[in-house]
CSV table of C-alpha atoms in Angstrom, one decimal:
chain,number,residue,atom,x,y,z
A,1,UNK,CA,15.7,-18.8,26.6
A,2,UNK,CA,14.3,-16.6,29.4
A,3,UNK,CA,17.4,-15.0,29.8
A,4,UNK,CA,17.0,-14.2,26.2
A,5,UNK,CA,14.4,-12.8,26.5
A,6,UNK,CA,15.2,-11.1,29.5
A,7,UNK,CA,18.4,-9.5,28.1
A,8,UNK,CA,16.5,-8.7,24.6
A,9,UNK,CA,13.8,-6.9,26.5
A,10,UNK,CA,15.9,-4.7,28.8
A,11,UNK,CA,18.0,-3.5,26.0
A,12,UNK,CA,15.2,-3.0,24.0
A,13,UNK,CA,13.2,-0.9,26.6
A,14,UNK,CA,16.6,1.3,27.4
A,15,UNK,CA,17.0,2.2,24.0
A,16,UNK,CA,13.2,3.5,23.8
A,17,UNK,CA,13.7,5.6,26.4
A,18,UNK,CA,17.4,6.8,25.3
A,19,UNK,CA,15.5,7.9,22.2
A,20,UNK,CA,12.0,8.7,23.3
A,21,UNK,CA,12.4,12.8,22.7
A,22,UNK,CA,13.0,12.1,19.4
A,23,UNK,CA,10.2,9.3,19.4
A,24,UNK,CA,8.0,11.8,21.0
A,25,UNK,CA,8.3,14.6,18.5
A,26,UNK,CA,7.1,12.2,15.7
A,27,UNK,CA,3.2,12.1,17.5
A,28,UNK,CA,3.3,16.1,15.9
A,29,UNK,CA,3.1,14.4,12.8
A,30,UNK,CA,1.3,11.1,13.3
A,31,UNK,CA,-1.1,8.9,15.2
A,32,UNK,CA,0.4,8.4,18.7
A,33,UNK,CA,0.3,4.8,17.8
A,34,UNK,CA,3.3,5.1,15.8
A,35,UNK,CA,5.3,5.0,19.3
A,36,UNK,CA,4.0,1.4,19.8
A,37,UNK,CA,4.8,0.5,16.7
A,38,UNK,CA,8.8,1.5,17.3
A,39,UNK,CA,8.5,0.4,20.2
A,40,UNK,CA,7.5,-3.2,18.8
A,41,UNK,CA,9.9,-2.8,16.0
A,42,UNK,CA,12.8,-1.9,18.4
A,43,UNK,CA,11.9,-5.3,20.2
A,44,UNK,CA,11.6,-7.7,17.2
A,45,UNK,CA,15.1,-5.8,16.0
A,46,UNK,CA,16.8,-6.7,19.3
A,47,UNK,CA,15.6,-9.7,19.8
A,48,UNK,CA,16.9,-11.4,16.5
A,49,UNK,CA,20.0,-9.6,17.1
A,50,UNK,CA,20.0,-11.2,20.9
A,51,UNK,CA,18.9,-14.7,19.2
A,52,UNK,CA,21.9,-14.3,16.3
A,53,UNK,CA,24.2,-13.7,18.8
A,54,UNK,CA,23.9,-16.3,21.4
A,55,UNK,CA,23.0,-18.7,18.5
A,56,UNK,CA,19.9,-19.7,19.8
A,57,UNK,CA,16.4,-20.4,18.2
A,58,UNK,CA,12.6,-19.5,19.2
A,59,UNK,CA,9.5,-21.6,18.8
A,60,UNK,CA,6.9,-19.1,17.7
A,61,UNK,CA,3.6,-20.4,17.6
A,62,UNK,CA,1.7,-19.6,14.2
A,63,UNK,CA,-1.3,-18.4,15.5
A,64,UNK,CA,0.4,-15.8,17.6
A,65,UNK,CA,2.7,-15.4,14.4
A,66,UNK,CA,-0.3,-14.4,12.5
A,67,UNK,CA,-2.0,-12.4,15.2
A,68,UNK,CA,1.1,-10.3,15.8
A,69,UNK,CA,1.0,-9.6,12.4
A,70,UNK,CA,-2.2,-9.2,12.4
A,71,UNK,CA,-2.3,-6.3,14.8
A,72,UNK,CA,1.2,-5.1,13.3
A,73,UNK,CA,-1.3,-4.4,10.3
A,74,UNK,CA,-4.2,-2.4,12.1
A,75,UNK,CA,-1.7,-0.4,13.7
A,76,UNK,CA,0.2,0.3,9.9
A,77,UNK,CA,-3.2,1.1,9.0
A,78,UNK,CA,-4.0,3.8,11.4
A,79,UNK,CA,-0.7,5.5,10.7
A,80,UNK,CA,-1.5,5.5,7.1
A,81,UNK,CA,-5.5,7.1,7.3
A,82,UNK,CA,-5.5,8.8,10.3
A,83,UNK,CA,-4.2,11.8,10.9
A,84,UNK,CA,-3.2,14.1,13.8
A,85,UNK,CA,-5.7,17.3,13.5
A,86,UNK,CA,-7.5,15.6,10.8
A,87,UNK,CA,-4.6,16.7,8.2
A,88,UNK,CA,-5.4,16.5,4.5
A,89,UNK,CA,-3.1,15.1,1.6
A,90,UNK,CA,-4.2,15.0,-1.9
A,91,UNK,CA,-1.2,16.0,-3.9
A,92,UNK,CA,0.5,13.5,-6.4
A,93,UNK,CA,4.0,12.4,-7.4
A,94,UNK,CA,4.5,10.0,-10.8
A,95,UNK,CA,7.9,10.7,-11.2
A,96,UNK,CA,10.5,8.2,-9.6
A,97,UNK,CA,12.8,9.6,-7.0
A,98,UNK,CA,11.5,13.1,-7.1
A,99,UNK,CA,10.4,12.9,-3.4
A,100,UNK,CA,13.4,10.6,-2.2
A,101,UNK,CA,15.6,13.5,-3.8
A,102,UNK,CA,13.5,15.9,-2.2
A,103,UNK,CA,14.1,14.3,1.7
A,104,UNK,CA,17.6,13.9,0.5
A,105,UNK,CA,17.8,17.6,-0.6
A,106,UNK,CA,17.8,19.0,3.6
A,107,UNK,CA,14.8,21.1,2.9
A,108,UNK,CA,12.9,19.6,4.7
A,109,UNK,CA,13.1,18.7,8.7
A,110,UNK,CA,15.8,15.6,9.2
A,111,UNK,CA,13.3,13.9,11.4
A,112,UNK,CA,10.4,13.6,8.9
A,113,UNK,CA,13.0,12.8,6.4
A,114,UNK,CA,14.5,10.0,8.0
A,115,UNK,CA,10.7,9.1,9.1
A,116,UNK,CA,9.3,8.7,5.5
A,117,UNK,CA,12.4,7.0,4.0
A,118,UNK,CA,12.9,4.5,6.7
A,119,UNK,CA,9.8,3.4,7.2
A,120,UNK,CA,8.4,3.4,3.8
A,121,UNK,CA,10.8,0.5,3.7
A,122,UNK,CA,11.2,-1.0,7.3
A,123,UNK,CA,7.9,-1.3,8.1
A,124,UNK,CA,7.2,-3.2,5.3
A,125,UNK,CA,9.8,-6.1,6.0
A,126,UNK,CA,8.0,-8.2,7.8
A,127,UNK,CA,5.4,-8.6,4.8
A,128,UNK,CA,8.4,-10.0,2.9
A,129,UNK,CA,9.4,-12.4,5.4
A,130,UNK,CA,5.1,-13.5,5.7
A,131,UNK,CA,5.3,-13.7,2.1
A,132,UNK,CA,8.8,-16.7,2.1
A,133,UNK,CA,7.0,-18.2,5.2
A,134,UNK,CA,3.6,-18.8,3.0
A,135,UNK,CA,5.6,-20.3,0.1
A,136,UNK,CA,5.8,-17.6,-2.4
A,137,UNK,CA,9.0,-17.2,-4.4
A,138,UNK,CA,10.7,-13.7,-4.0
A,139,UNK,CA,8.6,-12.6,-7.9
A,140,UNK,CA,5.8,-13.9,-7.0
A,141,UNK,CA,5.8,-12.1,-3.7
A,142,UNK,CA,6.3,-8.5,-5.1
A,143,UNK,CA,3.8,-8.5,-7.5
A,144,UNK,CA,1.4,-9.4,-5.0
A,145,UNK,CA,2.8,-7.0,-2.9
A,146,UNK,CA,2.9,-4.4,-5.8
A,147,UNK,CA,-1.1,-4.7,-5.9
A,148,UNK,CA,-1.4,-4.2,-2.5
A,149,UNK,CA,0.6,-1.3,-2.2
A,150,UNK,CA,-1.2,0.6,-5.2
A,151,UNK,CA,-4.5,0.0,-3.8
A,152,UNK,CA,-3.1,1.6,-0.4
A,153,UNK,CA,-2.1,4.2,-2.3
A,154,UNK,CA,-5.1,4.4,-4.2
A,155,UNK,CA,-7.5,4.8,-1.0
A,156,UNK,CA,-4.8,7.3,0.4
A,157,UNK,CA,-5.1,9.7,-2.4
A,158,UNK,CA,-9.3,9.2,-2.8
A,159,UNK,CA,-9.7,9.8,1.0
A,160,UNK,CA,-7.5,12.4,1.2
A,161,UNK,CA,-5.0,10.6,4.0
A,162,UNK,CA,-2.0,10.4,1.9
A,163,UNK,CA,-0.4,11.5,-1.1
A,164,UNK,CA,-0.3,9.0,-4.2
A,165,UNK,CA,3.9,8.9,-4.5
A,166,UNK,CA,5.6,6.5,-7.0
A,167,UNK,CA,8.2,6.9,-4.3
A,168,UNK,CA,6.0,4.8,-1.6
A,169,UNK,CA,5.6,2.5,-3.8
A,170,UNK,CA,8.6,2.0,-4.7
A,171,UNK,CA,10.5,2.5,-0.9
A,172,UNK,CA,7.4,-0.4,-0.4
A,173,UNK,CA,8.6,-2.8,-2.4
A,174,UNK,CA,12.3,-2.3,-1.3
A,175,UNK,CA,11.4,-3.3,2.1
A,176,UNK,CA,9.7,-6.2,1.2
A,177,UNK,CA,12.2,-7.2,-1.0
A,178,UNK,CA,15.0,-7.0,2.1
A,179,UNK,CA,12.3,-9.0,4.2
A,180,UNK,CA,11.9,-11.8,1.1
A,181,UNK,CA,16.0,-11.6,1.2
A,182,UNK,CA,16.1,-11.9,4.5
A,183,UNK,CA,14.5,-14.8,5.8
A,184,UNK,CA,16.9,-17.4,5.6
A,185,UNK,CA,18.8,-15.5,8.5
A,186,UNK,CA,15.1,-15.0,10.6
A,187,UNK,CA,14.8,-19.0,9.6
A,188,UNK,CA,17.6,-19.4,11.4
A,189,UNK,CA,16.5,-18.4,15.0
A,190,UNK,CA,13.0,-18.0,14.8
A,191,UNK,CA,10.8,-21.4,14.1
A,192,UNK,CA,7.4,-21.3,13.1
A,193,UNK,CA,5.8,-25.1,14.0
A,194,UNK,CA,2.6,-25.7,12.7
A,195,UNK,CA,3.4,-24.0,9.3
A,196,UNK,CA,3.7,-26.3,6.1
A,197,UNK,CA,6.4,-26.2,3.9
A,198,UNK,CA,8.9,-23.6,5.0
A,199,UNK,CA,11.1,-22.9,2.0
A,200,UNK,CA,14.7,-22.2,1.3
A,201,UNK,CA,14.3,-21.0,-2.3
């Protein structure tokens, strides 16, 4: 397992740095914490795919579970209500698919668009996977999300840190749909003792 790790690490840390120019240029646009947050995405990615590979399993205690998430969460917040040069949104978009057409459209830089479409639904994956690991069927685990999400975009749009976009919402729910789909194949090489009633629904 230490090699695992090891291996999972390394590769993970090269391709930061292979890619940190175009990491970089993203702190232009948002909190500088957004490079830890690639940078702990890039290591979770590898690491499964490290784990899949070699057909090997992790014990991951459910306290640090929880606390990794937890701190996953403070970090999403910051990138979502605060704002390099104290930058102002309060614009808003009802109609589905108007922005994703927009990003789509090459008016805008490729950077920001592949930004705000990937990680409108990446980052939210592992609030899909939370949701299967704490029982909830995949129905159940959207609308729940859906409420979150809205009140997100709610405060967004009242304090002026975001834009209140259909779009998010719905790019939202699409990652935590993919993380509720998902699971079985993090089951499979990540296990969570301590934690009652894992499901396979």
């Amino acid at each position: 397992m230490r090699k695992t790790l090891f291996i999972s690490m390394m590769i993970s840390f090269v391709i930061f740095i292979l890619f940190s120019p175009i990491f970089i240029r993203l702190v232009s646009y948002l909190h500088p914490i957004v490079l830890i947050v690639v940078l702990f995405c890039i290591v979770w990615l590898v690491l499964w795919l490290v784990l899949f590979i070699r057909k090997e399993t992790i014990n991951l205690p459910y306290p640090l579970f929880l606390g990794g998430l937890t701190l996953y969460t403070v970090a999403l917040v910051i990138l979502l209500f605060f704002r390099p040069n104290e930058q102002s949104y309060h614009s808003m978009n009802l109609v589905p698919f108007s922005t994703v057409a927009f990003y789509l459209s090459g008016k805008v830089n490729w950077l920001i668009s592949f930004y705000n479409l990937a990680a409108n639904i990446g980052l939210f994956l592992p609030y899909g996977l939370f949701l299967r690991f704490k029982q909830f069927s995949q129905w159940k685990a959207l609308f729940i999300a859906s409420l979150m999400i809205a009140c997100i975009e709610v405060l967004q749009f009242v304090s002026h840190r975001g834009s209140l976009d259909i779009d998010d919402l719905i790019l939202n729910l699409l990652g935590i749909y993919l993380g509720c789909v998902l699971f079985p194949l993090v089951k499979q090489v990540v296990n969570i003792p301590n934690t009652k009633g894992l499901i396979d629904r």
